[in-house]
Amino acid sequence: MAAADSSVYRATTTAPVNIAVIKYWGKRDATLNLPTNSSLSVTLSQRSLRTLTTASCSAIYPTADELILNGKPQDIQSSKRTLACLSSLRSLRQALESTDSSLPKLSTLPLRIVSENNFPTAAGLASSAAGFAALVRAVANLYQLPQSPRELSRIARQGSGSACRSLMGGYVAWRAGELEDGSDSLAEEVAPASHWPEMRAIVLVVSAEKKDVPSTEGMQTTVATSSLFATRATSVVPERMAAIETAILNKDFPAFAELTMRDSNGFHATCLDSWPPIFYMNDVSRAAVRIVHDINRAIGRTVCAYTFDAGPNAVIYYLEKDSELVAGTVKAILTTNTDGWNGPFYDILKDVTAPGVSLDKIDSRAVEVLKEGVSRVILTGVGEGPVSVEDHLVSATGDVLSH
Amino acid sequence: MAAADSSVYRATTTAPVNIAVIKYWGKRDATLNLPTNSSLSVTLSQRSLRTLTTASCSAIYPTADELILNGKPQDIQSSKRTLACLSSLRSLRQALESTDSSLPKLSTLPLRIVSENNFPTAAGLASSAAGFAALVRAVANLYQLPQSPRELSRIARQGSGSACRSLMGGYVAWRAGELEDGSDSLAEEVAPASHWPEMRAIVLVVSAEKKDVPSTEGMQTTVATSSLFATRATSVVPERMAAIETAILNKDFPAFAELTMRDSNGFHATCLDSWPPIFYMNDVSRAAVRIVHDINRAIGRTVCAYTFDAGPNAVIYYLEKDSELVAGTVKAILTTNTDGWNGPFYDILKDVTAPGVSLDKIDSRAVEVLKEGVSRVILTGVGEGPVSVEDHLVSATGDVLSH
């Protein structure tokens, strides 16, 4: 089959969001997106949050590659990271084509990539991880590349560091690696979602404020200026990585929870120790910290854990069996006036009317601050990695579709 | 003179508040109040804030020592720290009496100590440093002890660690020391107030919220749990101490300012890294951080520096020549509706109506948050150490007076 015909080649995939429990913060190489330390995340269910991406290529397309995100054409040439991903994927396709001349020369065709998130940007969730994971997975499927998710993670990493962890489901480690070329800086599955499927997460979306410092810039500032950061990267995180992998393998929620909370706090501590200081958590975030500690104290065991990325939103992990205690209490605090009490993970809470923990055991100021400051919740849980689907965003004749 | 007559012996002193620029956080010995690291503070003028304390003793008093703070009798026996201070001071007096039999046996007489602050407790200023410094200085005066302020600081330290720095004016270091008995853990003057008298401070008193974690408890938690704290104590602070002493000796405000801000941030970072995490700064504190950075950026040089103790109040240091730029801008932000725009340091600002820095160069959200969240300002500057006065709080016949 010649590549110069009017065929439109397509492949479509979904990709999940992931939320780190051991945080990625700090690059040892900014171009290659090589981190100063390993990290570990939970892949969130695509029943709640997912990116859907179709990669297509055709001789009928304009000669420049195109990328359309949520209906908006992107300037691909100004995104070195996107270019790096596409270039790596094309090289792998070229290698295939050079060993098997029967393959269509897709590597020579312009790409049209169309991507949509099923969650609003306003949710304040970092969509770049899911976005780059979906892009890499979709093009890899289009090119029928034989590389494993682990190998593809090396490419996705160059798009957005944390994207490498969204190529797999369940509990995923990103090994920092040691090589200068980054070839050993890869994601790998620590345990599949099926190993510990009871993990749940509730995202408290904090009323949007402008994000002060973009995370790439923030990371560079921290690495360059925080006098505490080196201790975190070289000593604290390696210990925590080993400990949390053990906790996950043993399904030891209290250990998982404490490591998650401490690592979030330690990461934000190094942000505060940066110069100038970087603050991502605000009073609403702190109220979420408070209620998590109060719930755990009231129950007498660790049933929930908070974590915060480079923004004020709280993600609270808990196990399904403790849904009423944790999500039920959050529901009682926020009331159902807050958006988001629906979706596939809501069933267990539908009929819960009383808080799992009496609100008089929760700091009353924190309750007020949360009620005022949280604009939306997202109920979700651990989930699978990217899935190939036929729900294409490009028609068989190459037109952009929308969902 | 026999000690059993009806004489009332009195001595009265003032003592200042001090605000650390390199923070004391962490005890290596909780009983002796020995710190994990050295610290350095600016003694604030007693024209703004001072404790006034009269120490008296008499055979006509009840046999148990008495302490009256702000009109309220204290249970001295339950305060190990007060007992430790009084015991040390009595021993020194006894030593004097044993070498000179002509001295009245004051060490055998009950004490009556009366102390008043000229600032409201609601101001949220740690009064324990000034309080213990005044107590030690007053009793030392009463006993006519020959010990230097440096030597007395060893005693005041046992009352409240930072109290040792309030026995001197100007720029005061508290050397952590190395000996187990704490005998080398002493305050010493780095430079007198007259060396750099232009230093000014504005305290932004943040609307009172309950303080979550008392500082002694917080310190112990941080030392025991923060994985970043050891780096701060053993490596970061020693470097900063050397650098800030040089900055003070050179009257290098930009260097002084950056070290001050970074050390405050680093201290709060280790609080956040503690388990459970400790938060003293809130959104109002963060707004103060923001306006300080914005003012410095707008002016193009470092004219002000923030620092935060174990609470949300901001202290902003600046030089007198920059009063309009700094305090004038704060005045424009808060408006004169905020309490405290008066006192001896206000003259230079009385006629300032426009902000020194155009408010459109200051983050507008930070302006709103500050305006709503600051309940009072205190304008002050570097000042002298304790001063003996005749303004006694105990009458010649032993009665408690009040001011």
mmCIF file of N, CA and C in Angstrom, chain B residues 176-234:
data_model
loop_
_atom_site.group_PDB
_atom_site.id
_atom_site.type_symbol
_atom_site.label_atom_id
_atom_site.label_comp_id
_atom_site.label_asym_id
_atom_site.label_seq_id
_atom_site.Cartn_x
_atom_site.Cartn_y
_atom_site.Cartn_z
ATOM 1 N N ALA B 176 24.008 28.928 70.426
ATOM 2 C CA ALA B 176 23.432 27.661 70.874
ATOM 3 C C ALA B 176 24.290 27.012 71.948
ATOM 4 N N GLY B 177 25.619 27.111 71.783
ATOM 5 C CA GLY B 177 26.513 26.444 72.722
ATOM 6 C C GLY B 177 26.578 24.954 72.450
ATOM 7 N N GLU B 178 27.515 24.324 73.129
ATOM 8 C CA GLU B 178 27.705 22.877 72.908
ATOM 9 C C GLU B 178 27.659 22.067 74.191
ATOM 10 N N LEU B 179 27.850 22.721 75.322
ATOM 11 C CA LEU B 179 27.969 21.983 76.580
ATOM 12 C C LEU B 179 26.616 21.455 77.040
ATOM 13 N N GLU B 180 26.658 20.288 77.662
ATOM 14 C CA GLU B 180 25.419 19.659 78.107
ATOM 15 C C GLU B 180 24.722 20.445 79.203
ATOM 16 N N ASP B 181 25.492 21.152 80.026
ATOM 17 C CA ASP B 181 24.863 21.889 81.124
ATOM 18 C C ASP B 181 24.364 23.263 80.667
ATOM 19 N N GLY B 182 24.591 23.580 79.399
ATOM 20 C CA GLY B 182 24.044 24.820 78.847
ATOM 21 C C GLY B 182 24.818 26.069 79.233
ATOM 22 N N SER B 183 25.952 25.897 79.909
ATOM 23 C CA SER B 183 26.634 27.087 80.419
ATOM 24 C C SER B 183 27.205 27.964 79.304
ATOM 25 N N ASP B 184 27.326 27.420 78.100
ATOM 26 C CA ASP B 184 27.800 28.249 76.982
ATOM 27 C C ASP B 184 26.671 28.633 76.030
ATOM 28 N N SER B 185 25.431 28.440 76.464
ATOM 29 C CA SER B 185 24.286 28.815 75.629
ATOM 30 C C SER B 185 23.785 30.182 76.089
ATOM 31 N N LEU B 186 24.340 31.216 75.484
ATOM 32 C CA LEU B 186 24.211 32.585 76.005
ATOM 33 C C LEU B 186 23.886 33.568 74.900
ATOM 34 N N ALA B 187 23.267 34.671 75.296
ATOM 35 C CA ALA B 187 23.045 35.756 74.348
ATOM 36 C C ALA B 187 24.232 36.705 74.356
ATOM 37 N N GLU B 188 24.517 37.288 73.211
ATOM 38 C CA GLU B 188 25.525 38.341 73.194
ATOM 39 C C GLU B 188 25.204 39.357 72.113
ATOM 40 N N GLU B 189 25.607 40.579 72.401
ATOM 41 C CA GLU B 189 25.316 41.660 71.484
ATOM 42 C C GLU B 189 26.198 41.536 70.247
ATOM 43 N N VAL B 190 25.588 41.525 69.079
ATOM 44 C CA VAL B 190 26.351 41.546 67.833
ATOM 45 C C VAL B 190 26.689 42.987 67.487
ATOM 46 N N ALA B 191 25.721 43.868 67.687
ATOM 47 C CA ALA B 191 25.934 45.304 67.484
ATOM 48 C C ALA B 191 24.883 46.039 68.301
ATOM 49 N N PRO B 192 25.265 47.168 68.882
ATOM 50 C CA PRO B 192 24.274 47.928 69.652
ATOM 51 C C PRO B 192 23.292 48.619 68.704
ATOM 52 N N ALA B 193 22.180 49.047 69.253
ATOM 53 C CA ALA B 193 21.187 49.754 68.438
ATOM 54 C C ALA B 193 21.818 50.956 67.745
ATOM 55 N N SER B 194 22.769 51.613 68.425
ATOM 56 C CA SER B 194 23.383 52.821 67.867
ATOM 57 C C SER B 194 24.225 52.541 66.621
ATOM 58 N N HIS B 195 24.612 51.281 66.422
ATOM 59 C CA HIS B 195 25.386 50.931 65.225
ATOM 60 C C HIS B 195 24.538 51.070 63.957
ATOM 61 N N TRP B 196 23.271 50.705 64.083
ATOM 62 C CA TRP B 196 22.378 50.722 62.909
ATOM 63 C C TRP B 196 20.988 51.132 63.401
ATOM 64 N N PRO B 197 20.885 52.399 63.847
ATOM 65 C CA PRO B 197 19.646 52.837 64.517
ATOM 66 C C PRO B 197 18.493 53.052 63.555
ATOM 67 N N GLU B 198 18.763 53.000 62.264
ATOM 68 C CA GLU B 198 17.717 53.300 61.275
ATOM 69 C C GLU B 198 16.754 52.133 61.044
ATOM 70 N N MET B 199 17.036 51.008 61.671
ATOM 71 C CA MET B 199 16.174 49.834 61.428
ATOM 72 C C MET B 199 14.777 50.078 61.995
ATOM 73 N N ARG B 200 13.773 49.881 61.161
ATOM 74 C CA ARG B 200 12.383 50.041 61.564
ATOM 75 C C ARG B 200 11.640 48.730 61.378
ATOM 76 N N ALA B 201 10.535 48.601 62.111
ATOM 77 C CA ALA B 201 9.706 47.397 61.966
ATOM 78 C C ALA B 201 8.249 47.796 62.053
ATOM 79 N N ILE B 202 7.460 47.185 61.210
ATOM 80 C CA ILE B 202 6.011 47.354 61.323
ATOM 81 C C ILE B 202 5.420 45.970 61.546
ATOM 82 N N VAL B 203 4.655 45.866 62.619
ATOM 83 C CA VAL B 203 4.023 44.591 62.943
ATOM 84 C C VAL B 203 2.601 44.637 62.391
ATOM 85 N N LEU B 204 2.252 43.652 61.595
ATOM 86 C CA LEU B 204 0.872 43.533 61.113
ATOM 87 C C LEU B 204 0.199 42.466 61.964
ATOM 88 N N VAL B 205 -0.692 42.927 62.821
ATOM 89 C CA VAL B 205 -1.358 42.001 63.727
ATOM 90 C C VAL B 205 -2.565 41.426 63.003
ATOM 91 N N VAL B 206 -2.532 40.114 62.826
ATOM 92 C CA VAL B 206 -3.577 39.437 62.063
ATOM 93 C C VAL B 206 -4.716 39.067 63.006
ATOM 94 N N SER B 207 -5.906 39.351 62.567
ATOM 95 C CA SER B 207 -7.108 39.091 63.367
ATOM 96 C C SER B 207 -6.980 37.739 64.054
ATOM 97 N N ALA B 208 -7.175 37.771 65.358
ATOM 98 C CA ALA B 208 -6.834 36.613 66.180
ATOM 99 C C ALA B 208 -7.593 35.364 65.778
ATOM 100 N N GLU B 209 -6.866 34.307 65.607
ATOM 101 C CA GLU B 209 -7.435 32.977 65.531
ATOM 102 C C GLU B 209 -6.729 32.198 66.615
ATOM 103 N N LYS B 210 -7.374 31.155 67.036
ATOM 104 C CA LYS B 210 -6.735 30.314 68.038
ATOM 105 C C LYS B 210 -5.413 29.806 67.466
ATOM 106 N N LYS B 211 -4.378 29.853 68.259
ATOM 107 C CA LYS B 211 -3.091 29.325 67.820
ATOM 108 C C LYS B 211 -3.161 27.810 67.930
ATOM 109 N N ASP B 212 -2.871 27.140 66.827
ATOM 110 C CA ASP B 212 -3.081 25.693 66.819
ATOM 111 C C ASP B 212 -2.135 24.949 67.749
ATOM 112 N N VAL B 213 -0.869 25.273 67.651
ATOM 113 C CA VAL B 213 0.123 24.478 68.366
ATOM 114 C C VAL B 213 1.037 25.427 69.148
ATOM 115 N N PRO B 214 1.064 25.307 70.478
ATOM 116 C CA PRO B 214 1.979 26.155 71.255
ATOM 117 C C PRO B 214 3.415 25.904 70.803
ATOM 118 N N SER B 215 4.262 26.939 70.916
ATOM 119 C CA SER B 215 5.564 26.816 70.273
ATOM 120 C C SER B 215 6.447 25.734 70.898
ATOM 121 N N THR B 216 6.379 25.566 72.202
ATOM 122 C CA THR B 216 7.220 24.526 72.807
ATOM 123 C C THR B 216 6.847 23.150 72.271
ATOM 124 N N GLU B 217 5.554 22.886 72.212
ATOM 125 C CA GLU B 217 5.088 21.608 71.676
ATOM 126 C C GLU B 217 5.455 21.486 70.193
ATOM 127 N N GLY B 218 5.263 22.579 69.470
ATOM 128 C CA GLY B 218 5.576 22.574 68.042
ATOM 129 C C GLY B 218 7.034 22.263 67.787
ATOM 130 N N MET B 219 7.906 22.890 68.560
ATOM 131 C CA MET B 219 9.348 22.647 68.402
ATOM 132 C C MET B 219 9.678 21.178 68.578
ATOM 133 N N GLN B 220 9.104 20.581 69.623
ATOM 134 C CA GLN B 220 9.419 19.179 69.905
ATOM 135 C C GLN B 220 8.938 18.293 68.771
ATOM 136 N N THR B 221 7.753 18.622 68.252
ATOM 137 C CA THR B 221 7.220 17.843 67.137
ATOM 138 C C THR B 221 8.140 17.947 65.927
ATOM 139 N N THR B 222 8.582 19.173 65.625
ATOM 140 C CA THR B 222 9.447 19.355 64.458
ATOM 141 C C THR B 222 10.761 18.593 64.618
ATOM 142 N N VAL B 223 11.391 18.737 65.772
ATOM 143 C CA VAL B 223 12.670 18.050 65.986
ATOM 144 C C VAL B 223 12.485 16.537 65.848
ATOM 145 N N ALA B 224 11.379 16.039 66.382
ATOM 146 C CA ALA B 224 11.181 14.590 66.406
ATOM 147 C C ALA B 224 10.750 14.025 65.063
ATOM 148 N N THR B 225 10.105 14.830 64.229
ATOM 149 C CA THR B 225 9.459 14.236 63.047
ATOM 150 C C THR B 225 9.873 14.803 61.695
ATOM 151 N N SER B 226 10.342 16.028 61.638
ATOM 152 C CA SER B 226 10.639 16.589 60.314
ATOM 153 C C SER B 226 11.908 15.981 59.744
ATOM 154 N N SER B 227 11.789 15.474 58.537
ATOM 155 C CA SER B 227 12.973 14.865 57.911
ATOM 156 C C SER B 227 13.883 15.926 57.306
ATOM 157 N N LEU B 228 13.441 17.171 57.299
ATOM 158 C CA LEU B 228 14.262 18.256 56.763
ATOM 159 C C LEU B 228 14.911 19.085 57.868
ATOM 160 N N PHE B 229 14.439 18.893 59.117
ATOM 161 C CA PHE B 229 14.872 19.787 60.184
ATOM 162 C C PHE B 229 16.372 19.714 60.462
ATOM 163 N N ALA B 230 16.934 18.509 60.465
ATOM 164 C CA ALA B 230 18.353 18.374 60.811
ATOM 165 C C ALA B 230 19.220 19.192 59.860
ATOM 166 N N THR B 231 18.846 19.203 58.593
ATOM 167 C CA THR B 231 19.614 19.986 57.623
ATOM 168 C C THR B 231 19.561 21.466 57.988
ATOM 169 N N ARG B 232 18.370 21.928 58.361
ATOM 170 C CA ARG B 232 18.249 23.320 58.781
ATOM 171 C C ARG B 232 19.158 23.614 59.975
ATOM 172 N N ALA B 233 19.064 22.776 61.001
ATOM 173 C CA ALA B 233 19.749 23.081 62.258
ATOM 174 C C ALA B 233 21.267 22.976 62.120
ATOM 175 N N THR B 234 21.707 21.974 61.399
ATOM 176 C CA THR B 234 23.148 21.718 61.405
ATOM 177 C C THR B 234 23.885 22.411 60.266
#
